[in-house]
PDB file of C-alpha atoms in Angstrom:
ATOM      1  CA  MET E   1       0.000   0.000   0.000  1.00  0.00           C
ATOM      2  CA  THR E   2       1.162   3.513  -0.741  1.00  0.00           C
ATOM      3  CA  SER E   3       1.876   5.568   2.378  1.00  0.00           C
ATOM      4  CA  SER E   4       2.018   9.292   1.882  1.00  0.00           C
ATOM      5  CA  THR E   5       2.509  12.664   3.535  1.00  0.00           C
ATOM      6  CA  PRO E   6       0.604  15.856   2.592  1.00  0.00           C
ATOM      7  CA  LEU E   7       2.594  18.226   0.385  1.00  0.00           C
ATOM      8  CA  THR E   8       1.820  21.885  -0.324  1.00  0.00           C
ATOM      9  CA  THR E   9       1.057  22.615  -3.997  1.00  0.00           C
ATOM     10  CA  GLN E  10       0.541  25.609  -6.258  1.00  0.00           C
ATOM     11  CA  HIS E  11      -1.807  26.893  -8.948  1.00  0.00           C
ATOM     12  CA  ASN E  12      -5.033  25.549  -7.428  1.00  0.00           C
ATOM     13  CA  GLU E  13      -3.765  21.983  -7.433  1.00  0.00           C
ATOM     14  CA  ALA E  14      -5.346  19.588  -4.949  1.00  0.00           C
ATOM     15  CA  PRO E  15      -3.218  18.828  -1.869  1.00  0.00           C
ATOM     16  CA  ALA E  16      -0.539  16.388  -2.973  1.00  0.00           C
ATOM     17  CA  HIS E  17       0.834  13.394  -1.130  1.00  0.00           C
ATOM     18  CA  LEU E  18       4.528  12.713  -0.879  1.00  0.00           C
ATOM     19  CA  PRO E  19       5.355   9.011  -1.390  1.00  0.00           C
ATOM     20  CA  VAL E  20       7.569   7.588   1.335  1.00  0.00           C
ATOM     21  CA  MET E  21      10.202   6.286  -1.127  1.00  0.00           C
ATOM     22  CA  LEU E  22      10.161   9.377  -3.344  1.00  0.00           C
ATOM     23  CA  THR E  23      13.797  10.410  -2.844  1.00  0.00           C
ATOM     24  CA  GLN E  24      15.107   6.906  -3.491  1.00  0.00           C
ATOM     25  CA  VAL E  25      12.996   6.491  -6.632  1.00  0.00           C
ATOM     26  CA  ILE E  26      14.043   9.821  -8.134  1.00  0.00           C
ATOM     27  CA  ASP E  27      17.696   9.084  -7.342  1.00  0.00           C
ATOM     28  CA  ALA E  28      17.381   5.714  -9.088  1.00  0.00           C
ATOM     29  CA  LEU E  29      15.686   7.154 -12.179  1.00  0.00           C
ATOM     30  CA  ALA E  30      18.102  10.115 -12.372  1.00  0.00           C
ATOM     31  CA  PRO E  31      15.817  12.165 -14.666  1.00  0.00           C
ATOM     32  CA  LYS E  32      17.541  14.098 -17.429  1.00  0.00           C
ATOM     33  CA  ASP E  33      16.535  16.940 -19.720  1.00  0.00           C
ATOM     34  CA  GLY E  34      14.759  15.626 -22.801  1.00  0.00           C
ATOM     35  CA  GLY E  35      14.072  12.261 -21.183  1.00  0.00           C
ATOM     36  CA  ILE E  36      10.767  10.391 -21.293  1.00  0.00           C
ATOM     37  CA  TYR E  37       9.446   8.769 -18.107  1.00  0.00           C
ATOM     38  CA  ILE E  38       6.452   6.664 -17.133  1.00  0.00           C
ATOM     39  CA  ASP E  39       4.625   7.016 -13.831  1.00  0.00           C
ATOM     40  CA  GLY E  40       2.733   3.739 -14.063  1.00  0.00           C
ATOM     41  CA  THR E  41       0.641   4.345 -10.942  1.00  0.00           C
ATOM     42  CA  PHE E  42      -0.023   8.094 -11.102  1.00  0.00           C
ATOM     43  CA  GLY E  43      -2.215   8.300  -7.979  1.00  0.00           C
ATOM     44  CA  ALA E  44      -1.825  11.773  -6.465  1.00  0.00           C
ATOM     45  CA  GLY E  45       1.004  12.597  -8.855  1.00  0.00           C
ATOM     46  CA  GLY E  46       3.843  12.609  -6.335  1.00  0.00           C
ATOM     47  CA  TYR E  47       6.356  10.828  -8.551  1.00  0.00           C
ATOM     48  CA  SER E  48       5.295  12.694 -11.693  1.00  0.00           C
ATOM     49  CA  ARG E  49       5.627  16.056  -9.958  1.00  0.00           C
ATOM     50  CA  ALA E  50       9.107  15.211  -8.683  1.00  0.00           C
ATOM     51  CA  LEU E  51      10.262  14.031 -12.114  1.00  0.00           C
ATOM     52  CA  LEU E  52       8.971  17.177 -13.802  1.00  0.00           C
ATOM     53  CA  GLU E  53      10.682  19.398 -11.245  1.00  0.00           C
ATOM     54  CA  ALA E  54      13.976  17.497 -11.432  1.00  0.00           C
ATOM     55  CA  ALA E  55      14.503  17.900 -15.188  1.00  0.00           C
ATOM     56  CA  GLU E  56      12.998  19.321 -18.373  1.00  0.00           C
ATOM     57  CA  CYS E  57      11.561  15.929 -19.217  1.00  0.00           C
ATOM     58  CA  THR E  58       8.268  14.458 -20.405  1.00  0.00           C
ATOM     59  CA  VAL E  59       6.158  12.236 -18.157  1.00  0.00           C
ATOM     60  CA  TRP E  60       3.331   9.885 -19.054  1.00  0.00           C
ATOM     61  CA  GLY E  61       1.105   9.295 -16.016  1.00  0.00           C
ATOM     62  CA  ILE E  62      -1.006   6.140 -16.191  1.00  0.00           C
ATOM     63  CA  ASP E  63      -3.726   5.187 -13.717  1.00  0.00           C
ATOM     64  CA  ARG E  64      -6.793   2.956 -13.831  1.00  0.00           C
ATOM     65  CA  ASP E  65      -8.589   5.121 -11.246  1.00  0.00           C
ATOM     66  CA  PRO E  66     -10.645   7.880 -12.925  1.00  0.00           C
ATOM     67  CA  ASN E  67     -10.435   9.966  -9.742  1.00  0.00           C
ATOM     68  CA  ALA E  68      -6.641   9.992  -9.981  1.00  0.00           C
ATOM     69  CA  ILE E  69      -6.691  11.171 -13.589  1.00  0.00           C
ATOM     70  CA  ALA E  70      -9.243  13.886 -12.815  1.00  0.00           C
ATOM     71  CA  GLY E  71      -7.257  14.962  -9.766  1.00  0.00           C
ATOM     72  CA  GLY E  72      -4.113  15.349 -11.862  1.00  0.00           C
ATOM     73  CA  SER E  73      -5.611  17.838 -14.318  1.00  0.00           C
ATOM     74  CA  ALA E  74      -4.220  20.908 -12.508  1.00  0.00           C
ATOM     75  CA  LEU E  75      -0.714  19.423 -12.457  1.00  0.00           C
ATOM     76  CA  ALA E  76      -1.009  18.571 -16.151  1.00  0.00           C
ATOM     77  CA  GLN E  77      -2.095  22.130 -16.903  1.00  0.00           C
ATOM     78  CA  ARG E  78       0.814  23.524 -14.916  1.00  0.00           C
ATOM     79  CA  HIS E  79       3.250  21.360 -16.897  1.00  0.00           C
ATOM     80  CA  LYS E  80       1.371  21.594 -20.169  1.00  0.00           C
ATOM     81  CA  GLY E  81       2.990  19.560 -22.917  1.00  0.00           C
ATOM     82  CA  ARG E  82       5.246  17.739 -20.463  1.00  0.00           C
ATOM     83  CA  LEU E  83       2.744  15.758 -18.381  1.00  0.00           C
ATOM     84  CA  ASN E  84       0.379  13.500 -20.300  1.00  0.00           C
ATOM     85  CA  LEU E  85      -2.300  11.647 -18.322  1.00  0.00           C
ATOM     86  CA  VAL E  86      -3.797   8.397 -19.575  1.00  0.00           C
ATOM     87  CA  MET E  87      -6.537   6.380 -17.922  1.00  0.00           C
ATOM     88  CA  GLY E  88      -5.585   2.738 -18.192  1.00  0.00           C
ATOM     89  CA  ARG E  89      -3.690  -0.117 -16.621  1.00  0.00           C
ATOM     90  CA  PHE E  90       0.083  -0.143 -16.419  1.00  0.00           C
ATOM     91  CA  GLY E  91      -0.083  -3.753 -17.621  1.00  0.00           C
ATOM     92  CA  ASP E  92      -1.223  -2.315 -20.964  1.00  0.00           C
ATOM     93  CA  MET E  93       1.684   0.132 -21.064  1.00  0.00           C
ATOM     94  CA  ASP E  94       3.182  -1.227 -24.284  1.00  0.00           C
ATOM     95  CA  ARG E  95      -0.126  -0.815 -26.121  1.00  0.00           C
ATOM     96  CA  ILE E  96      -0.715   2.652 -24.637  1.00  0.00           C
ATOM     97  CA  LEU E  97       2.745   3.880 -25.624  1.00  0.00           C
ATOM     98  CA  SER E  98       2.395   2.433 -29.117  1.00  0.00           C
ATOM     99  CA  GLU E  99      -0.912   4.270 -29.584  1.00  0.00           C
ATOM    100  CA  LYS E 100       0.737   7.502 -28.401  1.00  0.00           C
ATOM    101  CA  GLY E 101       3.703   7.063 -30.736  1.00  0.00           C
ATOM    102  CA  VAL E 102       6.240   6.582 -27.936  1.00  0.00           C
ATOM    103  CA  LYS E 103       8.877   4.042 -28.969  1.00  0.00           C
ATOM    104  CA  ALA E 104      11.059   3.891 -25.838  1.00  0.00           C
ATOM    105  CA  VAL E 105      11.366   5.549 -22.438  1.00  0.00           C
ATOM    106  CA  ASP E 106      14.238   6.377 -20.102  1.00  0.00           C
ATOM    107  CA  GLY E 107      12.635   5.376 -16.817  1.00  0.00           C
ATOM    108  CA  ILE E 108       9.541   3.834 -15.257  1.00  0.00           C
ATOM    109  CA  THR E 109       8.200   3.925 -11.716  1.00  0.00           C
ATOM    110  CA  PHE E 110       5.525   1.751 -10.114  1.00  0.00           C
ATOM    111  CA  ASP E 111       3.949   2.066  -6.653  1.00  0.00           C
ATOM    112  CA  PHE E 112       1.856  -1.069  -6.259  1.00  0.00           C
ATOM    113  CA  GLY E 113      -1.227  -1.481  -4.095  1.00  0.00           C
ATOM    114  CA  VAL E 114      -4.043   0.724  -2.873  1.00  0.00           C
ATOM    115  CA  SER E 115      -3.379   4.333  -1.898  1.00  0.00           C
ATOM    116  CA  SER E 116      -4.227   5.990   1.401  1.00  0.00           C
ATOM    117  CA  MET E 117      -6.557   8.322  -0.506  1.00  0.00           C
ATOM    118  CA  GLN E 118      -8.554   5.396  -1.895  1.00  0.00           C
ATOM    119  CA  ILE E 119      -8.792   3.826   1.557  1.00  0.00           C
ATOM    120  CA  ASP E 120     -10.044   7.105   3.042  1.00  0.00           C
ATOM    121  CA  GLN E 121     -12.930   7.296   0.543  1.00  0.00           C
ATOM    122  CA  ALA E 122     -15.721   5.239   2.121  1.00  0.00           C
ATOM    123  CA  GLU E 123     -17.669   5.118  -1.137  1.00  0.00           C
ATOM    124  CA  ARG E 124     -14.857   3.149  -2.789  1.00  0.00           C
ATOM    125  CA  GLY E 125     -15.335   0.245  -0.382  1.00  0.00           C
ATOM    126  CA  PHE E 126     -11.651  -0.581   0.158  1.00  0.00           C
ATOM    127  CA  SER E 127     -11.583  -0.303   3.938  1.00  0.00           C
ATOM    128  CA  PHE E 128     -13.400  -1.734   6.949  1.00  0.00           C
ATOM    129  CA  ARG E 129     -12.579   1.499   8.811  1.00  0.00           C
ATOM    130  CA  PHE E 130     -15.505   3.244   7.130  1.00  0.00           C
ATOM    131  CA  ASP E 131     -18.870   1.746   6.238  1.00  0.00           C
ATOM    132  CA  GLY E 132     -19.524   1.980   2.519  1.00  0.00           C
ATOM    133  CA  PRO E 133     -20.595   0.005  -0.540  1.00  0.00           C
ATOM    134  CA  LEU E 134     -18.568  -3.196  -0.954  1.00  0.00           C
ATOM    135  CA  ASP E 135     -16.883  -2.331  -4.261  1.00  0.00           C
ATOM    136  CA  MET E 136     -13.039  -2.264  -4.149  1.00  0.00           C
ATOM    137  CA  ARG E 137     -12.594  -1.829  -7.923  1.00  0.00           C
ATOM    138  CA  MET E 138      -9.752   0.523  -8.843  1.00  0.00           C
ATOM    139  CA  GLU E 139     -11.749   1.710 -11.853  1.00  0.00           C
ATOM    140  CA  GLY E 140     -14.750   2.475  -9.643  1.00  0.00           C
ATOM    141  CA  GLU E 141     -18.390   1.630 -10.150  1.00  0.00           C
ATOM    142  CA  ASN E 142     -18.145   2.038 -13.931  1.00  0.00           C
ATOM    143  CA  ALA E 143     -15.738  -0.907 -14.226  1.00  0.00           C
ATOM    144  CA  ASP E 144     -16.892  -3.843 -16.337  1.00  0.00           C
ATOM    145  CA  SER E 145     -15.474  -6.347 -13.836  1.00  0.00           C
ATOM    146  CA  PRO E 146     -17.103  -7.918 -10.742  1.00  0.00           C
ATOM    147  CA  SER E 147     -17.075  -5.915  -7.516  1.00  0.00           C
ATOM    148  CA  ALA E 148     -16.113  -7.279  -4.112  1.00  0.00           C
ATOM    149  CA  ALA E 149     -19.840  -7.620  -3.379  1.00  0.00           C
ATOM    150  CA  ASP E 150     -20.227  -9.799  -6.477  1.00  0.00           C
ATOM    151  CA  VAL E 151     -17.371 -12.024  -5.325  1.00  0.00           C
ATOM    152  CA  VAL E 152     -18.613 -12.288  -1.741  1.00  0.00           C
ATOM    153  CA  ASN E 153     -22.205 -13.067  -2.727  1.00  0.00           C
ATOM    154  CA  HIS E 154     -21.719 -15.374  -5.716  1.00  0.00           C
ATOM    155  CA  THR E 155     -18.477 -17.309  -5.204  1.00  0.00           C
ATOM    156  CA  ASP E 156     -18.858 -20.820  -3.800  1.00  0.00           C
ATOM    157  CA  GLU E 157     -17.505 -21.519  -0.335  1.00  0.00           C
ATOM    158  CA  GLU E 158     -14.398 -23.457  -1.367  1.00  0.00           C
ATOM    159  CA  ASP E 159     -13.285 -20.902  -3.964  1.00  0.00           C
ATOM    160  CA  LEU E 160     -13.957 -18.053  -1.544  1.00  0.00           C
ATOM    161  CA  ALA E 161     -11.830 -19.740   1.122  1.00  0.00           C
ATOM    162  CA  ASN E 162      -9.030 -20.219  -1.410  1.00  0.00           C
ATOM    163  CA  ILE E 163      -9.120 -16.530  -2.378  1.00  0.00           C
ATOM    164  CA  ILE E 164      -8.910 -15.441   1.260  1.00  0.00           C
ATOM    165  CA  TYR E 165      -6.078 -17.868   1.989  1.00  0.00           C
ATOM    166  CA  MET E 166      -4.074 -17.265  -1.196  1.00  0.00           C
ATOM    167  CA  TYR E 167      -4.209 -13.468  -1.314  1.00  0.00           C
ATOM    168  CA  GLY E 168      -4.650 -12.712   2.378  1.00  0.00           C
ATOM    169  CA  GLU E 169      -2.555 -15.506   3.904  1.00  0.00           C
ATOM    170  CA  GLU E 170      -5.451 -15.931   6.313  1.00  0.00           C
ATOM    171  CA  ARG E 171      -5.198 -19.232   8.207  1.00  0.00           C
ATOM    172  CA  GLN E 172      -8.847 -19.088   9.239  1.00  0.00           C
ATOM    173  CA  SER E 173     -10.019 -18.686   5.644  1.00  0.00           C
ATOM    174  CA  ARG E 174     -12.363 -21.682   5.722  1.00  0.00           C
ATOM    175  CA  ARG E 175     -14.142 -20.495   8.875  1.00  0.00           C
ATOM    176  CA  ILE E 176     -14.521 -17.048   7.331  1.00  0.00           C
ATOM    177  CA  ALA E 177     -15.800 -18.364   3.991  1.00  0.00           C
ATOM    178  CA  LYS E 178     -18.350 -20.564   5.761  1.00  0.00           C
ATOM    179  CA  ALA E 179     -19.587 -17.605   7.818  1.00  0.00           C
ATOM    180  CA  ILE E 180     -19.894 -15.437   4.705  1.00  0.00           C
ATOM    181  CA  VAL E 181     -21.893 -18.068   2.805  1.00  0.00           C
ATOM    182  CA  THR E 182     -24.192 -18.577   5.802  1.00  0.00           C
ATOM    183  CA  ALA E 183     -24.739 -14.831   6.247  1.00  0.00           C
ATOM    184  CA  ARG E 184     -25.477 -14.122   2.582  1.00  0.00           C
ATOM    185  CA  THR E 185     -28.248 -16.740   2.524  1.00  0.00           C
ATOM    186  CA  GLY E 186     -30.571 -14.289   4.216  1.00  0.00           C
ATOM    187  CA  ASP E 187     -29.553 -10.941   2.724  1.00  0.00           C
ATOM    188  CA  PRO E 188     -26.766 -10.102   0.254  1.00  0.00           C
ATOM    189  CA  ILE E 189     -23.613  -8.660   1.818  1.00  0.00           C
ATOM    190  CA  LEU E 190     -23.385  -5.212   0.247  1.00  0.00           C
ATOM    191  CA  ARG E 191     -21.589  -3.045   2.823  1.00  0.00           C
ATOM    192  CA  THR E 192     -18.029  -3.067   4.114  1.00  0.00           C
ATOM    193  CA  GLY E 193     -19.222  -2.731   7.698  1.00  0.00           C
ATOM    194  CA  ARG E 194     -21.365  -5.847   7.529  1.00  0.00           C
ATOM    195  CA  LEU E 195     -18.619  -7.927   5.921  1.00  0.00           C
ATOM    196  CA  ALA E 196     -16.128  -6.823   8.559  1.00  0.00           C
ATOM    197  CA  GLU E 197     -18.498  -7.852  11.355  1.00  0.00           C
ATOM    198  CA  ILE E 198     -19.083 -11.262   9.754  1.00  0.00           C
ATOM    199  CA  VAL E 199     -15.343 -11.870   9.479  1.00  0.00           C
ATOM    200  CA  ARG E 200     -14.662 -10.766  13.044  1.00  0.00           C
ATOM    201  CA  GLY E 201     -17.447 -12.969  14.362  1.00  0.00           C
ATOM    202  CA  ALA E 202     -16.161 -16.015  12.492  1.00  0.00           C
ATOM    203  CA  MET E 203     -12.623 -16.022  13.831  1.00  0.00           C
ATOM    204  CA  TRP E 204     -11.154 -17.634  16.897  1.00  0.00           C
ATOM    205  CA  LYS E 205     -10.187 -14.833  19.219  1.00  0.00           C
ATOM    206  CA  LYS E 206      -6.590 -14.549  20.365  1.00  0.00           C
ATOM    207  CA  PRO E 207      -5.788 -12.195  23.268  1.00  0.00           C
ATOM    208  CA  SER E 208      -3.505  -9.372  22.156  1.00  0.00           C
ATOM    209  CA  LYS E 209      -0.127  -9.069  23.838  1.00  0.00           C
ATOM    210  CA  LYS E 210      -0.019  -6.422  26.538  1.00  0.00           C
ATOM    211  CA  GLY E 211       1.110  -3.074  25.190  1.00  0.00           C
ATOM    212  CA  LYS E 212       0.577  -4.037  21.545  1.00  0.00           C
ATOM    213  CA  SER E 213      -2.366  -3.013  19.398  1.00  0.00           C
ATOM    214  CA  ALA E 214      -3.956  -5.993  17.667  1.00  0.00           C
ATOM    215  CA  THR E 215      -4.473  -5.972  13.899  1.00  0.00           C
ATOM    216  CA  ASP E 216      -8.157  -5.910  13.003  1.00  0.00           C
ATOM    217  CA  PRO E 217      -9.292  -9.480  12.223  1.00  0.00           C
ATOM    218  CA  ALA E 218     -10.858  -8.296   8.945  1.00  0.00           C
ATOM    219  CA  THR E 219      -7.567  -6.953   7.553  1.00  0.00           C
ATOM    220  CA  ARG E 220      -6.398 -10.043   5.673  1.00  0.00           C
ATOM    221  CA  THR E 221      -9.811 -10.828   4.200  1.00  0.00           C
ATOM    222  CA  PHE E 222     -10.231  -7.297   2.864  1.00  0.00           C
ATOM    223  CA  GLN E 223      -6.715  -7.407   1.402  1.00  0.00           C
ATOM    224  CA  ALA E 224      -7.456 -10.719  -0.296  1.00  0.00           C
ATOM    225  CA  LEU E 225     -10.680  -9.492  -1.868  1.00  0.00           C
ATOM    226  CA  ARG E 226      -9.036  -6.296  -3.121  1.00  0.00           C
ATOM    227  CA  ILE E 227      -6.157  -8.187  -4.733  1.00  0.00           C
ATOM    228  CA  HIS E 228      -8.552 -10.674  -6.340  1.00  0.00           C
ATOM    229  CA  VAL E 229     -11.056  -8.099  -7.581  1.00  0.00           C
ATOM    230  CA  ASN E 230      -8.341  -6.020  -9.263  1.00  0.00           C
ATOM    231  CA  ASP E 231      -6.158  -8.949 -10.404  1.00  0.00           C
ATOM    232  CA  GLU E 232      -3.266  -7.097  -8.792  1.00  0.00           C
ATOM    233  CA  LEU E 233      -0.691  -9.882  -9.058  1.00  0.00           C
ATOM    234  CA  GLY E 234      -1.516 -10.542 -12.706  1.00  0.00           C
ATOM    235  CA  GLU E 235      -1.332  -6.815 -13.370  1.00  0.00           C
ATOM    236  CA  ILE E 236       2.134  -6.635 -11.796  1.00  0.00           C
ATOM    237  CA  ASP E 237       3.328  -9.510 -13.998  1.00  0.00           C
ATOM    238  CA  ARG E 238       1.981  -7.816 -17.128  1.00  0.00           C
ATOM    239  CA  GLY E 239       3.400  -4.465 -16.048  1.00  0.00           C
ATOM    240  CA  LEU E 240       6.917  -5.816 -15.582  1.00  0.00           C
ATOM    241  CA  VAL E 241       6.846  -7.493 -18.995  1.00  0.00           C
ATOM    242  CA  ALA E 242       5.560  -4.282 -20.591  1.00  0.00           C
ATOM    243  CA  ALA E 243       8.219  -2.230 -18.774  1.00  0.00           C
ATOM    244  CA  GLU E 244      11.005  -4.434 -20.104  1.00  0.00           C
ATOM    245  CA  LYS E 245       9.751  -3.844 -23.641  1.00  0.00           C
ATOM    246  CA  ALA E 246       9.353  -0.089 -23.153  1.00  0.00           C
ATOM    247  CA  LEU E 247      12.699   0.769 -21.559  1.00  0.00           C
ATOM    248  CA  SER E 248      15.485   2.029 -23.776  1.00  0.00           C
ATOM    249  CA  PRO E 249      18.998   0.564 -23.293  1.00  0.00           C
ATOM    250  CA  GLY E 250      20.227   1.804 -19.917  1.00  0.00           C
ATOM    251  CA  GLY E 251      16.715   2.786 -18.832  1.00  0.00           C
ATOM    252  CA  GLN E 252      15.780   2.401 -15.175  1.00  0.00           C
ATOM    253  CA  LEU E 253      12.821   0.773 -13.410  1.00  0.00           C
ATOM    254  CA  ALA E 254      12.104   1.851  -9.824  1.00  0.00           C
TER     255      ALA E 254
END
């Protein structure tokens, strides 16, 4: 998951977020004047902004989240002609660049996972911290793929347990899957708050060690559903293959 710190911006831009590894990534990419760079997970634009300020280069910002692309419009206007925003998946980077007439790039950055901004938006359904619709799709409600609610309400018990175990490393996955299937028999599970309560109620309780805050029991299940719904591991595989094709000799991936 992307952790971030608020950053002051200019020209009516929305408050930016400074990625934790920003300095290391920019040092690794070593942006140069005239270079072409890909920010494969544009998000709040932290990496793109830093690249544009470090050199007179061109940046292509790719993101599957329409909110991220819309939020980057002020930054794109500020760096008109140098920042190009594209809504899409970084796994399709080679196709996107081909359509835009870009043959090779000098550097690519990825920041995998869900962002703190997405988690903080209850309506996106990524987090059990806020009650909201059980969605979790990076593309939002207009995506043509199943939502987390679809998965929770229509996947059979064994497959659901496998998803929770494989992507969440949850040892109590079978207990959780059984509880979900039992609960959905009455009413569909459509809210994050209800799912979280079902998961918590299904698990064996372990007393937390004194002085340590326990991780919420729903954490691993929510992570598993998010990864499954967005095919995050498959997307990473496709993104790395696409990056290898797109990088010019000596280009950097960070």
